Short mmCIF file of C-alpha atoms in Angstrom, two decimals:
data_model
loop_
_atom_site.label_atom_id
_atom_site.label_comp_id
_atom_site.label_asym_id
_atom_site.label_seq_id
_atom_site.Cartn_x
_atom_site.Cartn_y
_atom_site.Cartn_z
CA MET Z 150 -12.59 11.15 25.59
CA ARG Z 151 -14.03 7.10 25.12
CA HIS Z 152 -17.96 6.79 26.30
CA VAL Z 153 -18.01 3.23 27.55
CA VAL Z 154 -21.31 1.29 27.93
CA GLY Z 155 -21.74 -1.68 29.89
CA THR Z 156 -19.49 -3.88 32.30
CA GLY Z 157 -16.61 -6.28 32.80
CA ALA Z 158 -15.03 -7.23 29.52
CA GLU Z 159 -17.23 -5.34 27.03
CA ALA Z 160 -15.95 -2.11 29.04
CA ALA Z 161 -12.39 -3.04 28.73
CA ALA Z 162 -12.40 -4.06 25.35
CA PRO Z 163 -9.73 -1.81 23.23
CA ALA Z 164 -11.72 0.39 20.12
CA VAL Z 165 -9.40 1.72 17.07
CA GLY Z 166 -11.46 4.33 14.97
CA VAL Z 167 -10.27 3.83 11.64
CA VAL Z 168 -10.73 6.58 8.75
CA GLY Z 169 -11.99 5.38 5.80
CA GLY Z 170 -14.33 2.19 3.76
CA GLY Z 171 -12.48 0.57 1.79
CA GLN Z 172 -11.33 -2.92 1.63
CA LEU Z 173 -8.36 -1.93 4.06
CA ALA Z 174 -10.89 -1.07 6.74
CA ARG Z 175 -12.45 -4.49 5.83
CA MET Z 176 -9.65 -6.54 6.17
CA MET Z 177 -8.74 -4.75 9.59
CA GLN Z 178 -12.83 -6.35 10.95
CA GLU Z 179 -11.27 -10.22 11.24
CA PRO Z 180 -8.68 -9.34 13.51
CA ALA Z 181 -10.24 -7.02 15.50
CA ALA Z 182 -13.09 -9.90 15.90
CA ALA Z 183 -10.74 -12.47 16.54
CA LEU Z 184 -8.38 -9.95 19.30
CA GLY Z 185 -12.13 -8.53 20.75
CA ILE Z 186 -10.87 -5.53 19.55
CA GLN Z 187 -13.84 -2.89 18.86
CA LEU Z 188 -13.52 -1.34 15.38
CA HIS Z 189 -15.31 1.91 14.84
CA ALA Z 190 -15.03 3.22 10.98
CA LEU Z 191 -16.10 6.37 9.32
CA VAL Z 192 -17.17 4.67 5.68
CA GLU Z 193 -18.37 6.71 2.83
CA ALA Z 194 -21.04 4.01 1.97
CA LEU Z 195 -22.92 2.12 4.79
CA ASP Z 196 -23.15 -1.03 2.44
CA GLY Z 197 -19.71 -0.33 0.94
CA ALA Z 198 -16.59 -2.60 1.26
CA ALA Z 199 -16.01 -1.77 4.87
CA GLY Z 200 -19.67 -0.89 5.77
CA GLN Z 201 -20.78 -4.75 5.30
CA VAL Z 202 -18.66 -5.94 8.23
CA ILE Z 203 -17.52 -3.40 10.70
CA PRO Z 204 -20.71 -3.42 13.01
CA HIS Z 205 -20.13 -0.03 14.40
CA ALA Z 206 -19.70 1.78 11.03
CA ARG Z 207 -21.01 5.55 10.29
CA LEU Z 208 -21.31 7.69 7.24
CA GLY Z 209 -19.23 10.26 6.47
CA GLU Z 210 -16.40 11.19 3.98
CA ALA Z 211 -12.63 11.50 4.89
CA ASP Z 212 -12.76 15.56 4.77
CA ASP Z 213 -16.01 15.42 7.44
CA ALA Z 214 -14.11 17.10 10.53
CA PRO Z 215 -17.48 16.54 12.22
CA GLY Z 216 -18.01 13.17 12.11
CA VAL Z 217 -13.83 12.50 12.20
CA LEU Z 218 -14.11 13.84 15.54
CA GLN Z 219 -17.53 12.35 16.54
CA LEU Z 220 -15.37 9.30 15.75
CA THR Z 221 -12.93 9.89 18.79
CA GLN Z 222 -15.80 9.72 21.39
CA ASP Z 223 -15.90 6.16 20.96
CA VAL Z 224 -12.21 4.94 21.07
CA ASP Z 225 -9.21 4.65 22.55
CA VAL Z 226 -7.59 5.99 19.09
CA ILE Z 227 -7.55 7.21 15.54
CA THR Z 228 -6.03 4.93 12.39
CA VAL Z 229 -7.03 5.75 8.85
CA GLU Z 230 -6.94 3.04 5.57
CA HIS Z 231 -6.15 5.68 3.30
CA GLU Z 232 -4.07 9.05 3.12
CA HIS Z 233 -6.56 11.42 2.15
CA VAL Z 234 -7.60 12.78 5.10
CA PRO Z 235 -6.49 16.65 5.74
CA GLU Z 236 -3.96 16.99 7.99
CA GLN Z 237 -5.51 19.55 10.02
CA ILE Z 238 -8.65 17.38 10.76
CA LEU Z 239 -6.08 14.75 11.78
CA ALA Z 240 -4.65 17.31 14.11
CA GLN Z 241 -7.63 18.23 15.59
CA ALA Z 242 -8.71 14.70 16.48
CA ALA Z 243 -5.07 14.51 17.95
CA THR Z 244 -6.33 16.76 20.67
CA ARG Z 245 -8.92 14.46 21.87
CA VAL Z 246 -7.43 10.96 22.00
CA PRO Z 247 -4.38 9.39 19.53
CA VAL Z 248 -3.79 9.42 15.87
CA ARG Z 249 -1.81 6.70 14.72
CA PRO Z 250 0.27 7.64 12.18
CA GLY Z 251 0.40 11.02 13.67
CA PRO Z 252 -0.22 13.75 10.81
CA HIS Z 253 3.31 14.67 11.56
CA ALA Z 254 4.44 11.57 9.67
CA LEU Z 255 1.50 10.92 7.51
CA ARG Z 256 2.18 14.25 5.77
CA PHE Z 257 5.34 12.55 4.31
CA ALA Z 258 2.93 9.95 2.96
CA GLN Z 259 0.29 12.42 1.32
CA ASP Z 260 2.76 15.01 -0.17
CA LYS Z 261 5.05 13.49 -2.65
CA LEU Z 262 7.67 16.58 -2.90
CA ALA Z 263 7.61 16.75 1.04
CA MET Z 264 8.53 13.37 0.61
CA ARG Z 265 11.22 13.59 -1.06
CA GLN Z 266 12.64 16.70 0.31
CA ARG Z 267 12.49 14.30 3.77
CA MET Z 268 14.46 11.01 1.85
CA ASP Z 269 17.23 13.73 0.96
CA GLU Z 270 17.41 14.89 4.39
CA LEU Z 271 17.90 11.05 5.72
CA GLY Z 272 20.95 10.05 2.14
CA VAL Z 273 18.56 7.53 1.17
CA PRO Z 274 18.95 6.23 -2.22
CA GLN Z 275 16.11 7.96 -4.36
CA PRO Z 276 15.83 9.06 -7.79
CA ARG Z 277 16.73 12.83 -8.52
CA TRP Z 278 13.91 15.12 -8.71
CA ARG Z 279 12.82 18.71 -9.18
CA ASN Z 280 9.78 20.76 -7.90
CA VAL Z 281 8.51 22.38 -10.73
CA ALA Z 282 6.85 25.33 -11.45
CA SER Z 283 6.77 26.09 -15.11
CA THR Z 284 6.82 24.33 -18.45
CA ALA Z 285 10.55 26.18 -18.10
CA ASP Z 286 11.18 24.46 -14.96
CA VAL Z 287 10.20 20.97 -16.46
CA ALA Z 288 12.23 21.66 -19.46
CA ARG Z 289 15.78 21.97 -17.38
CA GLY Z 290 14.42 19.36 -15.62
CA LEU Z 291 14.28 17.07 -18.42
CA GLU Z 292 17.78 18.11 -20.18
CA GLU Z 293 19.20 17.26 -16.18
CA PHE Z 294 17.42 13.50 -16.56
CA GLY Z 295 18.36 12.88 -19.91
CA GLY Z 296 15.44 13.60 -22.07
CA VAL Z 297 13.10 11.58 -20.08
CA GLY Z 298 11.36 12.21 -16.55
CA VAL Z 299 8.83 11.02 -14.53
CA LEU Z 300 5.38 13.81 -13.62
CA LYS Z 301 3.69 13.35 -10.98
CA MET Z 302 1.16 15.10 -9.26
CA PRO Z 303 2.07 15.69 -5.56
CA ARG Z 304 -1.19 15.20 -3.51
CA ASP Z 305 -4.43 12.42 -4.06
CA GLY Z 306 -2.14 10.29 -6.77
CA TYR Z 307 -2.36 6.30 -6.96
CA ASP Z 308 -3.17 3.42 -8.70
CA GLY Z 309 -1.34 5.15 -11.41
CA LYS Z 310 -3.13 8.60 -11.40
CA GLY Z 311 -1.90 11.29 -11.37
CA VAL Z 312 1.60 10.11 -12.95
CA MET Z 313 2.56 10.71 -16.62
CA LEU Z 314 6.55 10.29 -18.19
CA ILE Z 315 6.90 13.16 -19.98
CA ARG Z 316 9.67 14.27 -22.79
CA ASP Z 317 7.99 17.32 -23.48
CA ALA Z 318 7.92 20.35 -21.36
CA ASP Z 319 4.58 21.11 -22.57
CA ASP Z 320 2.86 18.27 -21.64
CA ALA Z 321 3.21 19.19 -18.32
CA GLN Z 322 1.05 22.46 -18.74
CA ALA Z 323 -2.33 21.36 -17.69
CA TRP Z 324 -1.65 19.52 -14.65
CA LEU Z 325 0.51 23.11 -13.62
CA THR Z 326 -2.69 24.70 -13.73
CA GLU Z 327 -3.85 21.96 -11.56
CA ALA Z 328 -1.07 22.37 -8.73
CA PRO Z 329 -0.39 26.25 -7.45
CA GLY Z 330 2.52 24.58 -5.31
CA GLY Z 331 4.09 23.07 -8.02
CA LEU Z 332 4.69 19.49 -9.49
CA LEU Z 333 7.48 16.66 -8.79
CA LEU Z 334 9.38 15.70 -11.46
CA GLU Z 335 11.93 12.85 -11.05
CA GLU Z 336 14.00 11.01 -13.09
CA HIS Z 337 13.37 8.00 -15.25
CA ILE Z 338 15.39 4.88 -13.64
CA ALA Z 339 15.87 2.03 -15.95
CA PHE Z 340 14.99 -0.66 -12.91
CA GLN Z 341 15.24 -4.33 -12.54
CA MET Z 342 12.57 -4.66 -10.13
CA GLU Z 343 10.01 -2.91 -8.19
CA VAL Z 344 9.47 -4.44 -4.04
CA ALA Z 345 7.63 -3.21 -1.14
CA GLN Z 346 9.30 -3.75 2.30
CA LEU Z 347 6.35 -4.12 4.63
CA LEU Z 348 6.82 -3.59 8.59
CA ALA Z 349 5.06 -2.21 11.65
CA ARG Z 350 6.31 -0.38 14.34
CA ARG Z 351 4.29 0.54 17.46
CA PRO Z 352 5.27 3.52 19.90
CA SER Z 353 7.76 2.32 22.19
CA GLY Z 354 9.91 1.70 19.08
CA GLU Z 355 9.78 -2.39 18.39
CA VAL Z 356 9.26 -3.21 14.78
CA ARG Z 357 8.93 -5.58 12.78
CA CYS Z 358 9.86 -6.59 9.27
CA TRP Z 359 8.39 -8.85 6.67
CA PRO Z 360 10.55 -10.16 3.72
CA LEU Z 361 11.17 -8.03 0.93
CA VAL Z 362 8.47 -8.72 -1.79
CA GLN Z 363 8.38 -7.96 -5.48
CA THR Z 364 5.05 -6.60 -6.88
CA VAL Z 365 4.44 -6.47 -10.58
CA GLN Z 366 2.70 -3.43 -11.97
CA LYS Z 367 0.77 -3.24 -14.90
CA GLY Z 368 -0.46 0.56 -15.92
CA GLY Z 369 0.74 1.83 -12.57
CA ILE Z 370 -1.85 -1.03 -10.40
CA CYS Z 371 -0.25 -3.62 -8.44
CA THR Z 372 -0.93 -7.18 -10.55
CA GLU Z 373 1.10 -9.52 -8.31
CA VAL Z 374 3.09 -9.81 -5.13
CA ILE Z 375 5.91 -12.48 -5.05
CA ALA Z 376 6.71 -12.90 -1.38
CA PRO Z 377 10.11 -12.83 -0.60
CA ALA Z 378 11.54 -11.48 -3.45
CA PRO Z 379 13.26 -13.74 -6.08
CA GLY Z 380 16.53 -13.82 -7.22
CA ILE Z 381 17.35 -10.72 -5.22
CA GLY Z 382 19.90 -11.60 -3.11
CA ASP Z 383 20.49 -10.61 0.60
CA ALA Z 384 22.51 -7.33 0.33
CA VAL Z 385 19.60 -5.68 -1.57
CA ALA Z 386 17.13 -7.01 0.75
CA ARG Z 387 19.29 -6.09 4.04
CA GLN Z 388 19.25 -2.25 2.39
CA ALA Z 389 15.82 -2.47 1.75
CA GLN Z 390 15.18 -3.65 5.56
CA GLN Z 391 17.20 -1.24 6.49
CA VAL Z 392 15.74 1.85 4.76
CA GLY Z 393 12.86 1.14 5.94
CA GLU Z 394 13.41 0.89 9.20
CA ARG Z 395 15.03 4.12 9.07
CA ILE Z 396 12.21 5.81 7.64
CA ALA Z 397 9.89 4.55 10.06
CA ALA Z 398 11.84 6.20 12.92
CA GLU Z 399 13.08 9.41 11.93
CA LEU Z 400 9.73 10.22 10.16
CA ASP Z 401 7.91 8.56 13.84
CA VAL Z 402 5.75 6.08 12.14
CA THR Z 403 3.02 3.85 13.79
CA GLY Z 404 1.22 1.06 12.50
CA ILE Z 405 2.56 -0.05 9.34
CA LEU Z 406 4.61 1.22 6.70
CA ALA Z 407 5.58 0.00 3.28
CA VAL Z 408 8.50 1.37 1.51
CA GLU Z 409 8.15 0.82 -2.43
CA MET Z 410 11.19 0.78 -4.13
CA PHE Z 411 12.79 0.61 -7.12
CA VAL Z 412 15.87 -1.96 -7.50
CA ALA Z 413 18.74 -0.31 -10.33
CA ARG Z 414 22.20 -0.36 -10.41
CA GLY Z 415 24.04 2.66 -8.70
CA GLU Z 416 27.00 4.26 -10.18
CA ASP Z 417 28.99 1.75 -8.89
CA GLY Z 418 27.50 -1.37 -11.09
CA ASN Z 419 25.63 -2.84 -7.69
CA LEU Z 420 22.10 -2.96 -7.48
CA ARG Z 421 20.62 -1.50 -4.99
CA PRO Z 422 16.85 -0.03 -3.81
CA TYR Z 423 15.80 3.40 -4.39
CA VAL Z 424 12.51 4.90 -2.60
CA ASN Z 425 9.53 5.45 -5.06
CA GLU Z 426 6.93 5.82 -2.74
CA LEU Z 427 5.85 5.66 1.15
CA ALA Z 428 2.08 4.34 2.43
CA MET Z 429 1.32 4.32 5.99
CA ARG Z 430 -1.27 1.73 6.71
CA PRO Z 431 -1.95 -1.73 5.38
CA HIS Z 432 -0.78 -2.09 1.63
CA ASN Z 433 -1.47 -3.96 -1.22
CA SER Z 434 2.01 -5.47 -0.96
CA GLY Z 435 1.03 -7.03 2.42
CA HIS Z 436 -2.01 -8.96 1.21
CA TRP Z 437 -0.34 -12.12 1.33
CA THR Z 438 0.86 -11.59 4.80
CA ILE Z 439 -2.91 -12.67 6.22
CA GLU Z 440 -1.80 -16.14 4.98
CA GLY Z 441 1.63 -16.04 4.41
CA ALA Z 442 2.81 -15.25 7.75
CA VAL Z 443 2.29 -15.84 11.62
CA THR Z 444 1.24 -12.27 11.95
CA SER Z 445 -0.81 -10.98 9.62
CA GLN Z 446 -0.12 -6.77 8.42
CA PHE Z 447 -4.06 -6.13 9.80
CA GLU Z 448 -3.56 -7.72 12.83
CA GLN Z 449 -0.01 -5.81 12.88
CA HIS Z 450 -2.06 -2.47 12.47
CA LEU Z 451 -4.28 -3.10 15.19
CA ARG Z 452 -1.50 -4.20 17.84
CA ALA Z 453 0.85 -1.09 16.66
CA VAL Z 454 -1.65 1.45 17.06
CA LEU Z 455 -3.11 0.19 20.34
CA ASP Z 456 0.94 -0.04 21.51
CA LEU Z 457 0.64 -3.92 21.92
CA PRO Z 458 3.39 -6.59 21.42
CA LEU Z 459 4.53 -7.31 17.90
CA GLY Z 460 3.26 -10.65 16.39
CA SER Z 461 6.22 -12.80 14.62
CA ALA Z 462 6.57 -11.32 11.06
CA GLN Z 463 7.70 -14.94 9.88
CA PRO Z 464 6.15 -16.99 6.89
CA ARG Z 465 4.56 -19.54 6.75
CA ALA Z 466 5.57 -21.38 3.63
CA PRO Z 467 8.78 -20.62 0.94
CA TYR Z 468 6.80 -18.81 -1.14
CA ALA Z 469 3.63 -17.03 -0.51
CA VAL Z 470 1.99 -15.35 -3.92
CA MET Z 471 -0.95 -12.85 -5.06
CA VAL Z 472 -3.02 -12.08 -7.48
CA ASN Z 473 -5.55 -9.48 -7.72
CA VAL Z 474 -8.63 -9.47 -9.40
CA LEU Z 475 -9.33 -6.33 -11.65
CA GLY Z 476 -12.25 -6.30 -12.74
CA SER Z 477 -14.87 -9.05 -14.33
CA ALA Z 478 -16.73 -10.48 -16.91
CA LEU Z 479 -18.92 -11.87 -14.49
CA GLU Z 480 -22.07 -9.70 -12.95
CA ASP Z 481 -20.37 -11.41 -9.33
CA PRO Z 482 -16.86 -12.93 -9.23
CA ARG Z 483 -18.51 -15.42 -6.45
CA ARG Z 484 -20.36 -16.80 -9.54
CA ALA Z 485 -17.08 -18.79 -10.24
CA TYR Z 486 -16.67 -20.11 -6.52
CA ALA Z 487 -17.73 -23.43 -7.22
CA ARG Z 488 -15.41 -23.49 -10.32
CA VAL Z 489 -12.39 -22.18 -8.30
CA MET Z 490 -13.05 -23.86 -5.26
CA ALA Z 491 -13.00 -27.34 -7.31
CA GLU Z 492 -10.51 -26.67 -9.12
CA TYR Z 493 -7.60 -24.54 -7.09
CA PRO Z 494 -8.01 -26.05 -3.15
CA GLN Z 495 -4.78 -24.20 -2.19
CA VAL Z 496 -5.91 -20.88 -3.06
CA LYS Z 497 -7.55 -18.58 -0.82
CA ILE Z 498 -10.34 -16.49 -2.00
CA HIS Z 499 -11.26 -12.12 -0.41
CA ILE Z 500 -13.74 -10.73 -2.38
CA TYR Z 501 -14.09 -7.13 -1.16
CA GLY Z 502 -18.01 -6.83 -1.73
CA LYS Z 503 -17.48 -3.78 -4.59
CA ALA Z 504 -19.67 -3.41 -7.65
CA VAL Z 505 -18.40 -4.64 -10.91
CA ARG Z 506 -16.69 -2.09 -12.96
CA PRO Z 507 -13.91 -2.02 -15.57
CA GLY Z 508 -9.98 -2.69 -13.80
CA ARG Z 509 -11.27 -2.46 -10.05
CA LYS Z 510 -9.66 -3.89 -7.27
CA LEU Z 511 -12.49 -6.16 -6.58
CA GLY Z 512 -10.50 -9.04 -4.62
CA HIS Z 513 -7.50 -10.68 -4.70
CA VAL Z 514 -6.22 -14.52 -4.48
CA THR Z 515 -3.26 -16.04 -2.35
CA VAL Z 516 -1.58 -19.39 -2.76
CA LEU Z 517 1.47 -20.76 -0.67
CA GLY Z 518 4.24 -23.16 -1.48
CA GLU Z 519 7.54 -24.83 -2.16
CA SER Z 520 7.41 -22.82 -5.54
CA ALA Z 521 7.14 -19.44 -6.64
CA PRO Z 522 6.24 -20.57 -10.23
CA GLU Z 523 3.27 -22.89 -9.02
CA ALA Z 524 2.21 -20.92 -6.70
CA LEU Z 525 1.50 -18.31 -9.40
CA ALA Z 526 0.39 -20.30 -11.84
CA MET Z 527 -2.39 -21.10 -9.60
CA ALA Z 528 -3.62 -17.71 -8.44
CA ARG Z 529 -3.19 -16.58 -12.27
CA GLY Z 530 -5.84 -19.73 -13.12
CA ALA Z 531 -7.97 -18.69 -10.12
CA VAL Z 532 -8.19 -15.14 -10.59
CA ALA Z 533 -9.06 -15.79 -14.28
CA MET Z 534 -12.17 -17.62 -13.45
CA LEU Z 535 -13.21 -15.14 -11.19
CA GLN Z 536 -13.08 -12.65 -14.01
CA GLY Z 537 -14.65 -14.76 -16.34
CA ASP Z 538 -12.13 -15.96 -18.46
CA ASP Z 539 -11.40 -19.81 -19.83
CA GLY Z 540 -9.65 -20.67 -17.02
CA ILE Z 541 -6.04 -19.10 -18.20
CA ALA Z 542 -5.14 -15.76 -17.23
CA PRO Z 543 -4.59 -13.34 -20.41
CA GLY Z 544 -1.40 -13.96 -21.56
CA ALA Z 545 0.17 -16.32 -18.83
CA ASP Z 546 2.40 -18.96 -19.59
CA THR Z 547 2.29 -21.54 -16.96
CA ALA Z 548 5.20 -22.42 -17.67
CA THR Z 549 7.08 -19.28 -16.70
CA THR Z 550 6.70 -16.62 -14.42
CA ALA Z 551 7.12 -12.89 -12.97
CA ALA Z 552 8.81 -14.32 -10.19
CA VAL Z 553 12.18 -13.36 -11.38
CA VAL Z 554 14.29 -10.34 -11.77
CA ARG Z 555 12.82 -8.30 -15.42
CA PRO Z 556 14.94 -7.27 -18.14
CA GLU Z 557 14.91 -3.12 -17.39
CA ARG Z 558 12.40 -1.10 -18.03
CA ASP Z 559 10.56 1.72 -17.86
CA ALA Z 560 9.62 3.35 -14.28
CA SER Z 561 6.74 3.89 -15.74
CA GLN Z 562 5.29 0.74 -16.13
#
């Protein structure tokens, strides 16, 4: 039960508890402050990304049951910023305050095998798949899928971790010993584009969808997002939105839902979206909404979990692009601020307060504009400076852009 101190406006302030101390919790703080919402967080480090900016932060891991239960005493609702909170802990918390998304929904983002089974039940397009528990199972699956597949750990994989393109069943042996419940083996889809459908849903059932976006992955990590997905066609965009809305309703998702999908040709020769993975919290594919939409995914998530009317998801410009800052040669990317701000005044910079490590998500930049290629060129240039390069992104050609339907390529890239 919530313990309220004070009177008047302070006592009436809605309070949201978030489990997790990364950049997603950090980016919830600004809209929470604007709306007068008290944000409380259980963070892994008080000097981490969220702990630096959230006044009501306390130390604790995601599997710290006493810490999560203590958090329920000060808030009206509990939410999460990652999927790694044990289901049983969330179920305990749900006996005290609403947990949104609930553990009954979140399990389909936590367990890829459960997700695949549920998507089959819903009849939404997705890659063929098998639950494999032995190298013999893997061999049969590879034969069924044409000699190549994508092997996944059912739990705890992210940013390319726990995912392997596989052609030889023996390569699965080490992973099989780590997964007593078996692994997920999926067919390898030759796709033309990776996309994400982001939406918000509140307990009453109200839903708001942002435009379908293109995501560009390198090494399993999202590097760029283009909103809306260019050259995709209205039919595919409608199908993706319908898939997202159906998943949200059938799984009873509350808050943000991101449905990551492949766009590939079906047996009839037509392009259609195939569900890849689900996330039930603010998502990297939606960071562009902070500047690029009337209501950002972070404000919308707070509204949804508090069961408040949702805001408009209307874009503010024809195109918005986001480019992640992945590692830096600089001791601190903020040392490049003066140069970036002078060269690219249109760029909005977000730095997450993390220590620099190779490949680490240190922040992102967003650019709005009339042209996706021009906006992407500016964003890449700004990121190159923040990464300590010479001002031109490695391998980037500012006369061209990733913001087009790409040739078919491996689903593992």
